[in-house]
Amino acid sequence: MTAVVAAMITAVVGVLGTLFAPVLTQRISARQRAEERAETERLRRFEERRAAYTSMNRASRQFSTLLKDALHRLRDGVYTDHERTALEEARLEYRDHYAEAQMIVPERVLEASRAANRVLAEADGAVKRIDRGRPLDGEDPESVRHTLTAEGDPELAAMRHLMRKDLGVTD
């Protein structure tokens, strides 16, 4: 190879490098921006799930607590309109948070929340029937409270465990 050919090759490589450097820089910048957008979206979805989990956990625990309180008060004959209103508000809040979570949480968490929801809904129906004086056979405040504690508490704990696991919380 002669010095002239080597100089020509060097000049061509230099010109191509100069021409392609902005294109390469632009592609690298575009890739970095896309990665940043993807990370921002991942964090947004994580925060959305965390907020849904927090509100659903709080609402389900409040609903469960007020159901148990209602059953104690029904048993003692001191269930008032104030407790009925508080229980209904807790039920509606729980329903809203449950519906919101259904749209954004993974299926395994939904399965656990369905199991907890079933127990809470059955207990709520029993409270209303007992309050109206129309309980089903064998349905009384003590038996419903026992079912709510024996079945509902473990279902809520399982749901909470799956939520924490999905968020990466480990013990």
mmCIF file with all atom_site columns, C-alpha atoms in Angstrom:
data_model
loop_
_atom_site.group_PDB
_atom_site.id
_atom_site.type_symbol
_atom_site.label_atom_id
_atom_site.label_alt_id
_atom_site.label_comp_id
_atom_site.label_asym_id
_atom_site.label_entity_id
_atom_site.label_seq_id
_atom_site.pdbx_PDB_ins_code
_atom_site.Cartn_x
_atom_site.Cartn_y
_atom_site.Cartn_z
_atom_site.occupancy
_atom_site.B_iso_or_equiv
_atom_site.pdbx_formal_charge
_atom_site.auth_seq_id
_atom_site.auth_comp_id
_atom_site.auth_asym_id
_atom_site.auth_atom_id
_atom_site.pdbx_PDB_model_num
ATOM 1   C CA . MET A 1 1   ? 0.000   0.000   0.000  1.00 0.00 ? 1   MET A CA 1
ATOM 2   C CA . THR A 1 2   ? 1.376   3.344   -0.930 1.00 0.00 ? 2   THR A CA 1
ATOM 3   C CA . ALA A 1 3   ? 1.374   6.409   1.185  1.00 0.00 ? 3   ALA A CA 1
ATOM 4   C CA . VAL A 1 4   ? -1.205  8.012   -1.111 1.00 0.00 ? 4   VAL A CA 1
ATOM 5   C CA . VAL A 1 5   ? -3.670  5.111   -0.687 1.00 0.00 ? 5   VAL A CA 1
ATOM 6   C CA . ALA A 1 6   ? -3.123  5.083   3.072  1.00 0.00 ? 6   ALA A CA 1
ATOM 7   C CA . ALA A 1 7   ? -3.735  8.831   3.198  1.00 0.00 ? 7   ALA A CA 1
ATOM 8   C CA . MET A 1 8   ? -6.915  8.425   1.138  1.00 0.00 ? 8   MET A CA 1
ATOM 9   C CA . ILE A 1 9   ? -8.216  5.671   3.413  1.00 0.00 ? 9   ILE A CA 1
ATOM 10  C CA . THR A 1 10  ? -7.399  7.771   6.470  1.00 0.00 ? 10  THR A CA 1
ATOM 11  C CA . ALA A 1 11  ? -9.180  10.773  4.963  1.00 0.00 ? 11  ALA A CA 1
ATOM 12  C CA . VAL A 1 12  ? -12.275 8.723   4.063  1.00 0.00 ? 12  VAL A CA 1
ATOM 13  C CA . VAL A 1 13  ? -12.431 7.178   7.556  1.00 0.00 ? 13  VAL A CA 1
ATOM 14  C CA . GLY A 1 14  ? -12.007 10.630  9.086  1.00 0.00 ? 14  GLY A CA 1
ATOM 15  C CA . VAL A 1 15  ? -14.779 12.133  6.966  1.00 0.00 ? 15  VAL A CA 1
ATOM 16  C CA . LEU A 1 16  ? -17.108 9.196   7.661  1.00 0.00 ? 16  LEU A CA 1
ATOM 17  C CA . GLY A 1 17  ? -16.346 9.444   11.358 1.00 0.00 ? 17  GLY A CA 1
ATOM 18  C CA . THR A 1 18  ? -17.147 13.141  11.286 1.00 0.00 ? 18  THR A CA 1
ATOM 19  C CA . LEU A 1 19  ? -20.373 12.547  9.398  1.00 0.00 ? 19  LEU A CA 1
ATOM 20  C CA . PHE A 1 20  ? -21.579 9.605   11.503 1.00 0.00 ? 20  PHE A CA 1
ATOM 21  C CA . ALA A 1 21  ? -20.585 10.943  14.926 1.00 0.00 ? 21  ALA A CA 1
ATOM 22  C CA . PRO A 1 22  ? -23.739 13.105  15.295 1.00 0.00 ? 22  PRO A CA 1
ATOM 23  C CA . VAL A 1 23  ? -25.937 10.234  14.105 1.00 0.00 ? 23  VAL A CA 1
ATOM 24  C CA . LEU A 1 24  ? -24.330 7.880   16.575 1.00 0.00 ? 24  LEU A CA 1
ATOM 25  C CA . THR A 1 25  ? -24.607 10.429  19.373 1.00 0.00 ? 25  THR A CA 1
ATOM 26  C CA . GLN A 1 26  ? -28.275 10.982  18.547 1.00 0.00 ? 26  GLN A CA 1
ATOM 27  C CA . ARG A 1 27  ? -29.010 7.244   18.598 1.00 0.00 ? 27  ARG A CA 1
ATOM 28  C CA . ILE A 1 28  ? -27.249 6.821   21.928 1.00 0.00 ? 28  ILE A CA 1
ATOM 29  C CA . SER A 1 29  ? -29.173 9.784   23.376 1.00 0.00 ? 29  SER A CA 1
ATOM 30  C CA . ALA A 1 30  ? -32.472 8.432   22.051 1.00 0.00 ? 30  ALA A CA 1
ATOM 31  C CA . ARG A 1 31  ? -31.761 5.027   23.590 1.00 0.00 ? 31  ARG A CA 1
ATOM 32  C CA . GLN A 1 32  ? -30.932 6.657   26.938 1.00 0.00 ? 32  GLN A CA 1
ATOM 33  C CA . ARG A 1 33  ? -34.146 8.727   26.847 1.00 0.00 ? 33  ARG A CA 1
ATOM 34  C CA . ALA A 1 34  ? -36.171 5.594   26.047 1.00 0.00 ? 34  ALA A CA 1
ATOM 35  C CA . GLU A 1 35  ? -34.567 3.759   28.959 1.00 0.00 ? 35  GLU A CA 1
ATOM 36  C CA . GLU A 1 36  ? -35.293 6.713   31.262 1.00 0.00 ? 36  GLU A CA 1
ATOM 37  C CA . ARG A 1 37  ? -38.930 6.794   30.117 1.00 0.00 ? 37  ARG A CA 1
ATOM 38  C CA . ALA A 1 38  ? -39.251 3.050   30.707 1.00 0.00 ? 38  ALA A CA 1
ATOM 39  C CA . GLU A 1 39  ? -37.777 3.402   34.204 1.00 0.00 ? 39  GLU A CA 1
ATOM 40  C CA . THR A 1 40  ? -40.087 6.323   34.984 1.00 0.00 ? 40  THR A CA 1
ATOM 41  C CA . GLU A 1 41  ? -43.074 4.258   33.823 1.00 0.00 ? 41  GLU A CA 1
ATOM 42  C CA . ARG A 1 42  ? -41.945 1.267   35.895 1.00 0.00 ? 42  ARG A CA 1
ATOM 43  C CA . LEU A 1 43  ? -41.664 3.475   38.987 1.00 0.00 ? 43  LEU A CA 1
ATOM 44  C CA . ARG A 1 44  ? -45.069 5.049   38.301 1.00 0.00 ? 44  ARG A CA 1
ATOM 45  C CA . ARG A 1 45  ? -46.707 1.626   38.061 1.00 0.00 ? 45  ARG A CA 1
ATOM 46  C CA . PHE A 1 46  ? -44.950 0.469   41.215 1.00 0.00 ? 46  PHE A CA 1
ATOM 47  C CA . GLU A 1 47  ? -46.181 3.533   43.133 1.00 0.00 ? 47  GLU A CA 1
ATOM 48  C CA . GLU A 1 48  ? -49.671 3.026   41.738 1.00 0.00 ? 48  GLU A CA 1
ATOM 49  C CA . ARG A 1 49  ? -49.706 -0.597  42.954 1.00 0.00 ? 49  ARG A CA 1
ATOM 50  C CA . ARG A 1 50  ? -48.249 0.383   46.324 1.00 0.00 ? 50  ARG A CA 1
ATOM 51  C CA . ALA A 1 51  ? -50.930 3.053   46.806 1.00 0.00 ? 51  ALA A CA 1
ATOM 52  C CA . ALA A 1 52  ? -53.668 0.604   45.782 1.00 0.00 ? 52  ALA A CA 1
ATOM 53  C CA . TYR A 1 53  ? -52.314 -2.061  48.125 1.00 0.00 ? 53  TYR A CA 1
ATOM 54  C CA . THR A 1 54  ? -52.082 0.384   51.020 1.00 0.00 ? 54  THR A CA 1
ATOM 55  C CA . SER A 1 55  ? -55.613 1.698   50.568 1.00 0.00 ? 55  SER A CA 1
ATOM 56  C CA . MET A 1 56  ? -57.098 -1.760  49.999 1.00 0.00 ? 56  MET A CA 1
ATOM 57  C CA . ASN A 1 57  ? -55.329 -3.182  53.041 1.00 0.00 ? 57  ASN A CA 1
ATOM 58  C CA . ARG A 1 58  ? -56.469 -0.275  55.227 1.00 0.00 ? 58  ARG A CA 1
ATOM 59  C CA . ALA A 1 59  ? -60.061 -0.404  53.935 1.00 0.00 ? 59  ALA A CA 1
ATOM 60  C CA . SER A 1 60  ? -60.373 -4.186  54.263 1.00 0.00 ? 60  SER A CA 1
ATOM 61  C CA . ARG A 1 61  ? -59.004 -4.161  57.799 1.00 0.00 ? 61  ARG A CA 1
ATOM 62  C CA . GLN A 1 62  ? -61.355 -1.317  58.780 1.00 0.00 ? 62  GLN A CA 1
ATOM 63  C CA . PHE A 1 63  ? -64.326 -3.123  57.235 1.00 0.00 ? 63  PHE A CA 1
ATOM 64  C CA . SER A 1 64  ? -63.408 -6.347  59.055 1.00 0.00 ? 64  SER A CA 1
ATOM 65  C CA . THR A 1 65  ? -62.971 -4.529  62.357 1.00 0.00 ? 65  THR A CA 1
ATOM 66  C CA . LEU A 1 66  ? -66.323 -2.771  62.056 1.00 0.00 ? 66  LEU A CA 1
ATOM 67  C CA . LEU A 1 67  ? -68.035 -6.049  61.114 1.00 0.00 ? 67  LEU A CA 1
ATOM 68  C CA . LYS A 1 68  ? -66.665 -7.667  64.275 1.00 0.00 ? 68  LYS A CA 1
ATOM 69  C CA . ASP A 1 69  ? -67.714 -4.660  66.331 1.00 0.00 ? 69  ASP A CA 1
ATOM 70  C CA . ALA A 1 70  ? -71.212 -4.808  64.815 1.00 0.00 ? 70  ALA A CA 1
ATOM 71  C CA . LEU A 1 71  ? -71.473 -8.490  65.697 1.00 0.00 ? 71  LEU A CA 1
ATOM 72  C CA . HIS A 1 72  ? -70.484 -7.790  69.318 1.00 0.00 ? 72  HIS A CA 1
ATOM 73  C CA . ARG A 1 73  ? -73.037 -4.978  69.511 1.00 0.00 ? 73  ARG A CA 1
ATOM 74  C CA . LEU A 1 74  ? -75.755 -7.102  67.910 1.00 0.00 ? 74  LEU A CA 1
ATOM 75  C CA . ARG A 1 75  ? -75.022 -9.839  70.431 1.00 0.00 ? 75  ARG A CA 1
ATOM 76  C CA . ASP A 1 76  ? -75.286 -7.328  73.282 1.00 0.00 ? 76  ASP A CA 1
ATOM 77  C CA . GLY A 1 77  ? -78.379 -5.640  71.828 1.00 0.00 ? 77  GLY A CA 1
ATOM 78  C CA . VAL A 1 78  ? -76.714 -2.216  71.538 1.00 0.00 ? 78  VAL A CA 1
ATOM 79  C CA . TYR A 1 79  ? -76.301 -1.876  67.760 1.00 0.00 ? 79  TYR A CA 1
ATOM 80  C CA . THR A 1 80  ? -77.322 1.668   66.764 1.00 0.00 ? 80  THR A CA 1
ATOM 81  C CA . ASP A 1 81  ? -77.800 3.725   63.632 1.00 0.00 ? 81  ASP A CA 1
ATOM 82  C CA . HIS A 1 82  ? -74.386 5.272   64.240 1.00 0.00 ? 82  HIS A CA 1
ATOM 83  C CA . GLU A 1 83  ? -72.713 1.844   63.952 1.00 0.00 ? 83  GLU A CA 1
ATOM 84  C CA . ARG A 1 84  ? -74.857 0.940   60.932 1.00 0.00 ? 84  ARG A CA 1
ATOM 85  C CA . THR A 1 85  ? -73.758 4.136   59.176 1.00 0.00 ? 85  THR A CA 1
ATOM 86  C CA . ALA A 1 86  ? -70.086 3.633   60.041 1.00 0.00 ? 86  ALA A CA 1
ATOM 87  C CA . LEU A 1 87  ? -70.204 0.034   58.803 1.00 0.00 ? 87  LEU A CA 1
ATOM 88  C CA . GLU A 1 88  ? -71.896 1.034   55.553 1.00 0.00 ? 88  GLU A CA 1
ATOM 89  C CA . GLU A 1 89  ? -69.330 3.796   54.953 1.00 0.00 ? 89  GLU A CA 1
ATOM 90  C CA . ALA A 1 90  ? -66.502 1.308   55.575 1.00 0.00 ? 90  ALA A CA 1
ATOM 91  C CA . ARG A 1 91  ? -68.136 -1.167  53.188 1.00 0.00 ? 91  ARG A CA 1
ATOM 92  C CA . LEU A 1 92  ? -68.434 1.444   50.457 1.00 0.00 ? 92  LEU A CA 1
ATOM 93  C CA . GLU A 1 93  ? -64.851 2.597   50.933 1.00 0.00 ? 93  GLU A CA 1
ATOM 94  C CA . TYR A 1 94  ? -63.643 -1.004  50.831 1.00 0.00 ? 94  TYR A CA 1
ATOM 95  C CA . ARG A 1 95  ? -65.693 -1.656  47.680 1.00 0.00 ? 95  ARG A CA 1
ATOM 96  C CA . ASP A 1 96  ? -64.169 1.375   45.954 1.00 0.00 ? 96  ASP A CA 1
ATOM 97  C CA . HIS A 1 97  ? -60.587 0.421   46.841 1.00 0.00 ? 97  HIS A CA 1
ATOM 98  C CA . TYR A 1 98  ? -61.220 -3.193  45.875 1.00 0.00 ? 98  TYR A CA 1
ATOM 99  C CA . ALA A 1 99  ? -62.586 -2.089  42.481 1.00 0.00 ? 99  ALA A CA 1
ATOM 100 C CA . GLU A 1 100 ? -59.593 0.189   41.910 1.00 0.00 ? 100 GLU A CA 1
ATOM 101 C CA . ALA A 1 101 ? -57.137 -2.568  42.774 1.00 0.00 ? 101 ALA A CA 1
ATOM 102 C CA . GLN A 1 102 ? -58.846 -4.975  40.376 1.00 0.00 ? 102 GLN A CA 1
ATOM 103 C CA . MET A 1 103 ? -57.635 -2.833  37.502 1.00 0.00 ? 103 MET A CA 1
ATOM 104 C CA . ILE A 1 104 ? -53.919 -2.684  38.372 1.00 0.00 ? 104 ILE A CA 1
ATOM 105 C CA . VAL A 1 105 ? -52.813 -5.592  40.538 1.00 0.00 ? 105 VAL A CA 1
ATOM 106 C CA . PRO A 1 106 ? -51.469 -8.976  39.395 1.00 0.00 ? 106 PRO A CA 1
ATOM 107 C CA . GLU A 1 107 ? -53.808 -11.958 39.168 1.00 0.00 ? 107 GLU A CA 1
ATOM 108 C CA . ARG A 1 108 ? -52.290 -13.779 42.175 1.00 0.00 ? 108 ARG A CA 1
ATOM 109 C CA . VAL A 1 109 ? -53.116 -10.788 44.401 1.00 0.00 ? 109 VAL A CA 1
ATOM 110 C CA . LEU A 1 110 ? -56.606 -10.604 42.902 1.00 0.00 ? 110 LEU A CA 1
ATOM 111 C CA . GLU A 1 111 ? -57.210 -14.256 43.742 1.00 0.00 ? 111 GLU A CA 1
ATOM 112 C CA . ALA A 1 112 ? -56.279 -13.606 47.373 1.00 0.00 ? 112 ALA A CA 1
ATOM 113 C CA . SER A 1 113 ? -58.403 -10.460 47.482 1.00 0.00 ? 113 SER A CA 1
ATOM 114 C CA . ARG A 1 114 ? -61.387 -12.365 46.055 1.00 0.00 ? 114 ARG A CA 1
ATOM 115 C CA . ALA A 1 115 ? -61.124 -14.915 48.863 1.00 0.00 ? 115 ALA A CA 1
ATOM 116 C CA . ALA A 1 116 ? -60.994 -12.153 51.491 1.00 0.00 ? 116 ALA A CA 1
ATOM 117 C CA . ASN A 1 117 ? -63.827 -10.291 49.759 1.00 0.00 ? 117 ASN A CA 1
ATOM 118 C CA . ARG A 1 118 ? -66.023 -13.399 49.822 1.00 0.00 ? 118 ARG A CA 1
ATOM 119 C CA . VAL A 1 119 ? -65.667 -13.765 53.607 1.00 0.00 ? 119 VAL A CA 1
ATOM 120 C CA . LEU A 1 120 ? -66.212 -10.043 54.247 1.00 0.00 ? 120 LEU A CA 1
ATOM 121 C CA . ALA A 1 121 ? -69.270 -9.923  51.979 1.00 0.00 ? 121 ALA A CA 1
ATOM 122 C CA . GLU A 1 122 ? -70.801 -12.997 53.622 1.00 0.00 ? 122 GLU A CA 1
ATOM 123 C CA . ALA A 1 123 ? -70.240 -11.507 57.077 1.00 0.00 ? 123 ALA A CA 1
ATOM 124 C CA . ASP A 1 124 ? -71.733 -8.186  55.968 1.00 0.00 ? 124 ASP A CA 1
ATOM 125 C CA . GLY A 1 125 ? -74.815 -9.959  54.648 1.00 0.00 ? 125 GLY A CA 1
ATOM 126 C CA . ALA A 1 126 ? -75.142 -11.903 57.894 1.00 0.00 ? 126 ALA A CA 1
ATOM 127 C CA . VAL A 1 127 ? -74.865 -8.714  59.972 1.00 0.00 ? 127 VAL A CA 1
ATOM 128 C CA . LYS A 1 128 ? -77.661 -7.139  57.932 1.00 0.00 ? 128 LYS A CA 1
ATOM 129 C CA . ARG A 1 129 ? -79.884 -10.211 58.200 1.00 0.00 ? 129 ARG A CA 1
ATOM 130 C CA . ILE A 1 130 ? -79.326 -10.512 61.953 1.00 0.00 ? 130 ILE A CA 1
ATOM 131 C CA . ASP A 1 131 ? -79.978 -6.776  62.381 1.00 0.00 ? 131 ASP A CA 1
ATOM 132 C CA . ARG A 1 132 ? -83.279 -7.120  60.505 1.00 0.00 ? 132 ARG A CA 1
ATOM 133 C CA . GLY A 1 133 ? -84.240 -10.126 62.613 1.00 0.00 ? 133 GLY A CA 1
ATOM 134 C CA . ARG A 1 134 ? -84.052 -12.493 59.620 1.00 0.00 ? 134 ARG A CA 1
ATOM 135 C CA . PRO A 1 135 ? -80.926 -14.604 60.155 1.00 0.00 ? 135 PRO A CA 1
ATOM 136 C CA . LEU A 1 136 ? -80.387 -17.816 58.257 1.00 0.00 ? 136 LEU A CA 1
ATOM 137 C CA . ASP A 1 137 ? -80.623 -21.093 60.172 1.00 0.00 ? 137 ASP A CA 1
ATOM 138 C CA . GLY A 1 138 ? -77.804 -21.271 62.699 1.00 0.00 ? 138 GLY A CA 1
ATOM 139 C CA . GLU A 1 139 ? -76.705 -17.702 61.963 1.00 0.00 ? 139 GLU A CA 1
ATOM 140 C CA . ASP A 1 140 ? -76.100 -15.663 65.093 1.00 0.00 ? 140 ASP A CA 1
ATOM 141 C CA . PRO A 1 141 ? -73.575 -12.942 65.996 1.00 0.00 ? 141 PRO A CA 1
ATOM 142 C CA . GLU A 1 142 ? -71.194 -15.349 67.698 1.00 0.00 ? 142 GLU A CA 1
ATOM 143 C CA . SER A 1 143 ? -71.073 -17.898 64.871 1.00 0.00 ? 143 SER A CA 1
ATOM 144 C CA . VAL A 1 144 ? -70.598 -15.182 62.229 1.00 0.00 ? 144 VAL A CA 1
ATOM 145 C CA . ARG A 1 145 ? -67.865 -13.503 64.293 1.00 0.00 ? 145 ARG A CA 1
ATOM 146 C CA . HIS A 1 146 ? -66.128 -16.859 64.670 1.00 0.00 ? 146 HIS A CA 1
ATOM 147 C CA . THR A 1 147 ? -66.272 -17.455 60.893 1.00 0.00 ? 147 THR A CA 1
ATOM 148 C CA . LEU A 1 148 ? -65.059 -13.925 60.212 1.00 0.00 ? 148 LEU A CA 1
ATOM 149 C CA . THR A 1 149 ? -62.119 -14.420 62.571 1.00 0.00 ? 149 THR A CA 1
ATOM 150 C CA . ALA A 1 150 ? -61.301 -18.013 61.577 1.00 0.00 ? 150 ALA A CA 1
ATOM 151 C CA . GLU A 1 151 ? -61.620 -17.499 57.811 1.00 0.00 ? 151 GLU A CA 1
ATOM 152 C CA . GLY A 1 152 ? -61.449 -13.753 57.200 1.00 0.00 ? 152 GLY A CA 1
ATOM 153 C CA . ASP A 1 153 ? -58.347 -12.958 59.226 1.00 0.00 ? 153 ASP A CA 1
ATOM 154 C CA . PRO A 1 154 ? -56.215 -15.627 57.486 1.00 0.00 ? 154 PRO A CA 1
ATOM 155 C CA . GLU A 1 155 ? -57.523 -14.551 54.061 1.00 0.00 ? 155 GLU A CA 1
ATOM 156 C CA . LEU A 1 156 ? -56.655 -10.921 54.803 1.00 0.00 ? 156 LEU A CA 1
ATOM 157 C CA . ALA A 1 157 ? -53.212 -11.980 56.043 1.00 0.00 ? 157 ALA A CA 1
ATOM 158 C CA . ALA A 1 158 ? -52.611 -14.032 52.881 1.00 0.00 ? 158 ALA A CA 1
ATOM 159 C CA . MET A 1 159 ? -53.651 -11.098 50.720 1.00 0.00 ? 159 MET A CA 1
ATOM 160 C CA . ARG A 1 160 ? -51.371 -8.725  52.640 1.00 0.00 ? 160 ARG A CA 1
ATOM 161 C CA . HIS A 1 161 ? -48.487 -11.211 52.338 1.00 0.00 ? 161 HIS A CA 1
ATOM 162 C CA . LEU A 1 162 ? -48.873 -11.390 48.541 1.00 0.00 ? 162 LEU A CA 1
ATOM 163 C CA . MET A 1 163 ? -49.087 -7.605  48.304 1.00 0.00 ? 163 MET A CA 1
ATOM 164 C CA . ARG A 1 164 ? -45.896 -7.193  50.306 1.00 0.00 ? 164 ARG A CA 1
ATOM 165 C CA . LYS A 1 165 ? -44.161 -9.862  48.236 1.00 0.00 ? 165 LYS A CA 1
ATOM 166 C CA . ASP A 1 166 ? -45.202 -8.127  45.017 1.00 0.00 ? 166 ASP A CA 1
ATOM 167 C CA . LEU A 1 167 ? -43.729 -4.879  46.347 1.00 0.00 ? 167 LEU A CA 1
ATOM 168 C CA . GLY A 1 168 ? -40.461 -6.630  47.198 1.00 0.00 ? 168 GLY A CA 1
ATOM 169 C CA . VAL A 1 169 ? -40.888 -6.433  50.966 1.00 0.00 ? 169 VAL A CA 1
ATOM 170 C CA . THR A 1 170 ? -39.210 -9.424  52.553 1.00 0.00 ? 170 THR A CA 1
ATOM 171 C CA . ASP A 1 171 ? -38.870 -10.447 56.173 1.00 0.00 ? 171 ASP A CA 1
#
